[in-house]
C-alpha positions in Angstrom: 22.0 -33.1 -38.6 22.3 -29.4 -38.6 21.0 -26.9 -36.0 20.0 -23.3 -36.2 20.0 -21.4 -32.9 17.8 -18.4 -32.6 17.5 -16.4 -29.4 14.5 -14.1 -28.8 13.9 -11.8 -25.8 10.4 -10.5 -24.8 9.8 -7.7 -22.4 7.0 -8.0 -19.8 4.8 -4.9 -20.3 2.3 -5.8 -17.6 1.0 -3.1 -15.2 0.2 -4.2 -11.7 -2.6 -2.6 -9.7 -2.4 -1.5 -6.0 1.1 -2.5 -5.1 3.3 -1.6 -2.2 7.0 -1.2 -2.8 9.2 -2.3 0.1 11.7 0.4 1.1 13.7 -1.8 3.6 13.3 1.0 6.1 12.0 0.8 9.7 10.1 3.4 11.6 12.2 5.0 14.3 10.2 7.1 16.8 11.5 10.6 17.7 10.0 10.2 21.2 13.4 10.8 22.9 14.2 14.0 21.0 12.2 16.2 23.4 10.0 17.6 20.6 6.9 19.6 21.3 4.9 17.0 19.3 5.6 13.7 20.9 5.5 10.4 19.0 4.5 7.2 20.6 7.3 4.6 20.6 9.0 1.6 22.3 10.5 3.8 25.1 6.9 4.9 26.0 8.0 8.5 26.7 4.6 9.9 26.2 3.0 7.1 28.2 5.3 7.8 31.2 4.8 11.6 30.9 1.0 11.1 31.2 1.5 8.9 34.3 3.7 11.5 35.9 1.1 14.2 35.3 -1.6 11.9 36.8 0.6 11.3 39.9 0.9 15.1 40.4 -2.9 15.7 40.1 -4.5 17.3 43.1 -8.1 17.9 42.3 -9.5 16.3 39.1 -8.6 14.2 36.1 -10.8 13.9 33.0 -10.0 11.1 30.5 -11.7 10.6 27.1 -10.9 7.7 24.8 -12.8 5.7 22.3 -11.4 2.5 23.7 -9.6 1.9 27.0 -7.4 -0.9 28.0 -6.0 -1.9 31.4 -2.5 -0.3 31.6 -0.3 1.5 34.1 -2.3 4.7 33.3 -5.4 3.0 34.8 -3.4 2.0 37.9 -2.2 5.6 38.3 -5.8 6.9 38.0 -6.9 4.4 40.7 -4.1 5.6 43.0 -5.1 9.2 42.3 -8.7 8.5 43.2 -7.5 7.1 46.5 -5.9 10.5 47.1 -9.4 12.0 46.7 -8.7 13.2 43.2 -12.0 13.1 41.3 -11.7 11.0 38.1 -14.2 11.3 35.2 -13.9 9.0 32.2 -15.7 9.0 28.9 -15.4 6.1 26.4 -17.4 4.2 23.9 -16.1 0.6 24.2 -19.1 -1.1 25.9 -21.8 0.3 23.8 -19.9 0.0 20.5 -18.6 -3.5 21.1 -22.0 -4.9 21.9 -22.6 -5.1 18.1 -19.3 -5.1 16.4 -15.5 -4.9 16.8 -13.9 -1.7 15.7 -10.9 -1.9 13.4 -8.8 0.8 15.1 -7.3 -1.5 17.6 -7.3 -5.2 16.9 -5.6 -5.8 20.3 -8.7 -4.8 22.2 -10.4 -7.6 24.1 -13.9 -7.1 25.4 -13.6 -9.6 28.3 -10.5 -7.9 29.6 -12.2 -4.5 29.3 -15.2 -5.7 31.4 -12.9 -7.1 34.1 -11.0 -3.8 34.2 -14.1 -1.7 34.7 -15.5 -4.1 37.3 -12.3 -4.3 39.4 -10.8 -0.8 38.9 -13.4 1.7 37.5 -16.2 0.6 39.9 -16.3 2.9 43.0 -13.2 4.8 41.8 -14.3 6.7 38.7 -17.4 8.4 37.4 -17.7 6.6 34.1 -20.0 7.4 31.2 -20.3 6.4 27.6 -21.9 7.0 24.2 -21.0 5.1 21.1 -20.1 8.2 19.1 -17.4 9.4 21.5 -14.1 9.1 19.5 -11.9 11.9 21.0 -8.8 11.1 22.9 -7.3 13.3 25.6 -6.5 13.6 29.3 -6.9 16.7 31.4 -5.1 17.2 34.8 -6.6 19.7 37.3 -8.4 21.5 34.5 -10.0 24.1 36.8 -6.7 25.1 38.5 -4.0 27.6 37.6 -1.8 24.5 37.0 -4.1 23.0 34.4 -2.4 20.8 31.8 -3.1 17.8 29.7 -2.5 15.9 26.4 -4.3 15.5 23.2 -3.5 12.0 21.8 -4.4 10.5 18.4 -4.5 7.0 19.7 -6.7 5.1 22.1 -5.6 4.8 25.7 -4.5 1.2 25.2 -1.0 -0.3 25.4 -0.3 -0.8 21.7 -0.9 2.8 20.6 1.5 4.2 23.1 4.2 1.6 22.2 3.9 0.3 18.7 1.7 2.6 16.6 2.9 5.8 15.0 0.7 8.1 17.0 1.0 11.8 18.0 0.6 13.5 21.4 0.5 17.2 22.0 0.8 18.8 25.5 -2.0 21.3 26.1 -1.4 24.7 27.6 -3.6 26.2 30.3 -6.0 27.9 27.9 -6.4 24.8 25.8 -6.9 22.6 28.9 -9.5 24.9 30.3 -11.5 25.1 27.1 -11.3 21.4 26.5 -12.5 20.8 30.0 -15.6 22.8 29.3 -16.1 20.7 26.1 -15.7 17.6 28.2 -18.2 18.6 30.8 -20.7 19.6 28.2 -20.5 16.2 26.4 -20.2 14.3 29.7 -23.6 15.5 31.0 -25.5 16.3 27.8 -24.4 13.8 25.2 -23.8 10.5 27.0 -26.3 7.6 27.0 -24.9 5.2 29.7 -23.3 5.4 33.1 -21.6 2.6 35.0 -23.4 1.7 38.2 -22.0 -0.1 41.2 -21.2 -3.2 39.1 -19.6 -3.6 35.7 -23.0 -2.9 34.0 -24.4 0.4 32.9 -27.6 2.4 33.5 -29.3 4.5 30.8 -29.0 8.3 31.4 -30.6 11.3 29.9 -29.2 14.7 29.1 -28.9 16.9 32.3 -30.2 20.0 30.3 -28.0 22.2 32.6 -24.8 22.8 30.6 -24.4 25.1 27.7 -22.1 24.5 24.8 -18.8 26.4 25.3 -17.4 29.0 23.0 -14.3 27.6 21.3 -11.3 29.7 20.6 -8.4 27.3 21.2 -9.9 23.9 20.5 -11.5 22.4 17.4 -14.1 19.7 17.6 -16.8 17.6 16.0 -19.8 17.4 18.2 -23.3 15.9 18.3 -24.3 19.5 18.6 -23.6 20.5 15.0 -23.6 24.2 15.9 -20.5 23.6 18.0 -18.5 21.7 15.3 -15.7 23.6 13.8 -13.0 21.0 13.0 -14.1 20.2 9.4 -14.8 23.8 8.4 -11.4 24.9 9.7 -9.5 22.1 7.8 -11.4 22.7 4.6 -10.6 26.5 4.7 -6.9 25.7 5.4 -6.8 23.2 2.5 -8.6 25.4 0.1 -6.0 28.2 0.8 -3.1 25.9 0.0 -0.5 27.4 -2.3 2.3 24.7 -2.5 1.9 21.5 -0.4 -0.2 19.4 1.8 1.1 16.6 4.0 -1.4 14.6 6.1 -1.7 11.3 8.1 -4.8 9.4 8.7 -6.3 6.0 9.6 -9.4 6.3 7.4 -10.4 8.3 4.4 -13.5 8.5 2.2 -12.8 9.8 -1.3 -16.4 11.1 -1.4 -16.0 13.3 1.7 -15.7 17.1 1.3 -12.1 17.1 2.7 -10.9 14.4 0.4 -12.5 16.1 -2.6 -10.9 19.3 -1.7 -7.5 17.6 -1.5 -8.1 15.8 -4.8 -8.9 19.2 -6.4 -5.6 20.6 -5.1 -3.6 17.7 -6.4 -5.1 18.2 -9.9 -4.2 21.9 -9.7 -0.5 21.0 -9.1 -0.3 21.1 -5.3 2.2 18.5 -3.9 0.4 16.1 -1.6 1.9 13.5 0.7 -0.2 10.9 2.6 0.8 8.7 5.5 -1.7 5.8 6.1 -2.1 2.1 6.9 -2.2 -0.4 4.0 -5.9 -1.3 4.7 -7.4 -2.9 1.6 -10.8 -1.1 1.3 -9.4 2.3 2.3 -6.4 2.0 -0.1 -8.1 0.4 -3.1 -11.4 2.4 -3.0 -10.2 5.8 -1.7 -6.5 6.5 -1.3 -5.8 5.1 -4.8 -7.8 7.9 -6.3 -5.5 10.5 -4.7 -2.4 8.5 -5.7 -3.6 8.3 -9.3 -3.9 12.0 -9.4 -0.3 12.4 -8.2 -0.2 12.1 -4.4 2.8 10.4 -2.8 1.6 7.7 -0.4 3.8 6.2 2.4 2.4 3.3 4.5 3.1 1.8 7.9 1.0 -1.2 9.0 0.2 0.4 12.4 -0.1 4.2 11.8 -3.1 5.7 13.4 -2.0 9.4 13.8 -4.2 12.1 12.4 -2.5 15.3 11.4 -2.1 17.8 8.5 0.5 20.4 7.5 -0.4 23.0 4.9 2.4 24.9 3.0 4.8 24.0 5.9 3.3 26.9 7.8 0.0 25.8 9.3 -0.5 22.4 11.1 -3.2 20.6 13.0 -3.3 17.4 15.1 -6.8 15.8 15.7 -8.6 12.6 16.5 -10.9 12.4 13.5 -10.5 10.4 10.3 -11.1 12.0 6.9 -14.6 10.6 6.6 -18.2 11.4 7.8 -17.9 9.5 11.1 -15.4 11.9 12.6 -15.6 15.0 10.6 -19.4 15.3 10.6 -20.7 13.1 13.4 -19.5 11.9 16.8 -17.3 13.7 19.3 -13.8 14.5 18.1 -11.2 17.1 19.0 -8.2 18.8 17.4 -6.0 21.8 17.7 -4.0 24.3 15.7 -0.3 23.9 16.4 2.0 26.7 17.5 5.0 27.6 15.4 7.3 25.4 17.3 4.9 22.5 17.2 4.4 23.0 13.5 8.1 22.9 12.9 8.5 19.7 15.0 5.6 18.0 13.1 7.2 18.9 9.8 10.3 17.1 11.0 8.3 14.0 12.0 6.5 13.9 8.6 9.8 14.2 6.8 11.3 11.4 8.9 8.2 9.2 8.1 9.1 9.7 4.4 12.5 8.1 5.1 11.4 5.5 7.7 8.1 4.1 6.6 8.5 0.5 5.2 6.1 0.8 2.2 5.2 3.2 -0.6 1.8 2.7 -2.3 1.2 2.9 -6.1 -2.2 2.4 -7.7 -0.4 1.2 -10.8 3.2 0.1 -11.4 5.0 -1.5 -14.3 6.7 -4.8 -13.5 9.8 -3.4 -15.0 10.1 -1.0 -12.0 9.5 -3.7 -9.4 11.6 -6.3 -7.6 10.1 -7.1 -4.2 6.6 -5.8 -3.5 3.5 -6.3 -1.4 0.0 -6.8 -2.7 -3.4 -7.6 -1.3 -4.4 -11.3 -1.5 -7.3 -13.0 0.4 -7.8 -9.8 2.5 -4.2 -9.8 3.6 -1.0 -8.0 2.5 1.5 -10.6 1.1 5.0 -10.3 -0.2 5.7 -11.2 -3.8 8.7 -10.9 -6.1 9.5 -10.1 -9.7 12.6 -11.7 -11.0 14.8 -10.5 -13.9 14.7 -13.1 -16.7 12.9 -16.4 -17.3 14.8 -18.7 -19.8 12.9 -21.1 -22.0 14.4 -23.6 -24.4 12.4 -24.8 -27.4 13.4 -27.4 -30.0 11.8 -28.4 -33.3 12.7 -30.7 -36.1 12.3 -28.8 -39.4 11.2 -30.4 -42.7 10.0 -27.4 -44.7 11.0 -23.8 -45.2 7.5 -23.0 -44.0 8.2 -24.8 -40.7 11.4 -22.8 -40.2 9.6 -19.5 -40.7 6.7 -20.5 -38.5 9.0 -21.8 -35.7 10.9 -18.5 -35.5 7.9 -16.3 -35.9 5.8 -18.2 -33.3 5.2 -16.1 -30.2 2.7 -18.4 -28.5 3.4 -18.6 -24.8 5.7 -15.6 -24.8 3.3 -13.8 -22.5 3.9 -16.4 -19.8 6.4 -14.4 -17.9 5.6 -16.0 -14.5 6.5 -12.9 -12.5 9.7 -12.2 -14.5 10.6 -8.9 -16.2 11.9 -10.6 -19.3 11.4 -13.8 -21.2 14.4 -15.2 -23.0 13.5 -17.9 -25.5 16.3 -20.0 -27.0 14.9 -21.7 -30.1 16.8 -24.6 -31.8 15.7 -25.8 -35.2 17.1 -29.2 -36.3 17.5 -29.9 -40.0 18.5 -33.1 -41.9 21.9 -32.7 -43.5 22.4 -32.9 -47.2 25.5 -34.2 -48.9 26.3 -34.0 -52.6 27.0 -37.3 -54.3 26.8 -39.0 -57.7 23.0 -39.0 -57.6 22.3 -35.6 -56.2 23.9 -32.1 -56.5 23.1 -28.6 -55.6 22.2 -25.7 -57.9 22.7 -22.4 -56.1 19.8 -20.0 -56.0 21.9 -17.5 -54.1 24.3 -17.5 -51.3 21.7 -18.8 -48.9 19.5 -21.4 -50.7 20.3 -24.0 -53.3 18.0 -26.4 -55.2 18.5 -30.1 -55.0 19.0 -31.7 -58.4 18.5 -35.4 -58.8 20.3 -37.4 -61.6 18.0 -39.1 -64.0 19.4 -41.5 -66.7 17.6 -42.4 -70.0 18.2 -46.1 -69.9 16.7 -46.6 -73.3 19.7 -45.0 -74.9 22.2 -47.1 -73.0 24.0 -50.0 -74.7 23.6 -53.4 -73.3 26.2 -54.1 -70.7 27.2 -50.5 -70.2 27.7 -49.5 -66.5 28.5 -45.9 -66.8 26.0 -43.7 -68.7 27.2 -41.2 -71.3 26.9 -37.5 -70.6 24.2 -37.2 -73.2 22.1 -39.8 -71.4 22.1 -37.9 -68.1 19.5 -35.3 -67.0 19.5 -33.4 -63.7 16.0 -32.5 -62.6 14.7 -30.5 -59.6 13.7 -32.7 -56.7 11.3 -30.2 -54.9 14.0 -30.0 -52.2 15.9 -27.0 -51.0 19.1 -26.6 -48.9 20.0 -23.7 -46.6 23.5 -22.6 -46.1 24.1 -23.1 -42.3 27.3 -21.0 -42.2 25.4 -18.0 -43.7 22.6 -18.4 -41.2 25.0 -18.4 -38.2 26.4 -15.1 -39.3 23.1 -13.5 -40.3 20.5 -14.5 -37.8 18.8 -11.1 -37.6 18.4 -11.1 -41.4 17.2 -14.7 -41.6 13.5 -13.9 -41.1 13.5 -11.1 -43.6 15.2 -13.4 -46.1 12.8 -16.2 -45.6 9.9 -13.9 -46.1 11.3 -12.7 -49.4 11.6 -16.3 -50.7 8.3 -17.4 -49.1 5.9 -17.9 -52.0 8.2 -19.9 -54.3 9.9 -22.3 -51.8 7.8 -22.5 -48.7 6.5 -26.0 -49.3 9.8 -27.6 -50.3 11.6 -30.0 -48.1 14.3 -28.2 -46.3 17.8 -29.5 -45.6 21.0 -28.0 -44.1 24.4 -27.9 -45.6 
């Protein structure tokens, strides 16, 4: 028996949709660097700063958050109320969670919230709600000369201060005073429920006593559309971009005006960087459109911060997502950053590029991937692309046609099974041919030979003769062909081309090796 080994390598040209490349990096908060824009983080620097400000309050504290959880901040507020500090709280948890959970904080538990407002809010705070209150901030003594506070991108729950990449900005006196007027206006004119002497709420109507304030230092989205200036300010800033845009968000709607303006800027050559969560609907239906156009997308599974930097010169921090609920409806707040705050936010965004664990790509060739994440059954799962899959195929060959078909056959060569390459080692087995007295070879060329079979004319043989005379012997073609194995071993690349050239005449002959 003779064998012909033929090795073929196939390249996987598959393109995968919506993949996240693992960077092996880990987010490290800048919270201990004493920046003017404070990140949340495991040391809870921002959390403790807020508690210290609460402890120093003398007259009034105003807290606004979409969701609120029982933390040390609540304990500090209770203690402040016991010092006769008036505490006013706005949130949306009770009214919103009656019908559905909100995806911004999967750690929020309704029963714990109800226990907190019954045991700690009741008789300590003036507590009002409306389901469209999404802003997050705290104001300390906002009517005094020592007015201060913080705008925060996260809910006043434990996780946003400790685990989520969130941003907090300390407010100066002018910002605090203006935001206080905004708080008072919405507290009395745009709430629907007020906590009574239990954990339940009574319906309330607008007081019709407070006028919308003039805004010079604070941006907002308001139920009073005439007061809203956040969206228009951001659109103007984005439309004036000359070089780059870098922004972070929890949610984005590609059909929203802001997203369309950003998409237009990407197509015009503006460099755009996005920081967001790997949420399937948001990524696949919306963020992917920006990435396809050329945006660079960095993901962290818990990021919730909302911010934007334009041309490394102008920056904003705000509480609204890049979608209708936030930029067009509800109550949201934001602010233009100072030069120092802008510089610090630029540093944070640059560090996120280095630290975030995932980069998103709407399409990626498997040749560029090793470990990656992808969406499966509504979850993000890790997968792997290995280098080479090796396959061994063997076949017994009886005809030249069989040999050609075996080496040409590519059936199954697209079954890469998450490998970048497929290496197929094909082994063709041929019966051996040996010349003898009854059969000999007639070379066609250096590769193939015909098999000739001895045929004796017995009628001319004399009686008793054992060995025929030469004149009585004929050699005829046996419809068999022999391939030179040594030539094949040295000329594997030329083998297929050679077979094709001899195809028509010899394809159906029995094939042997020699």
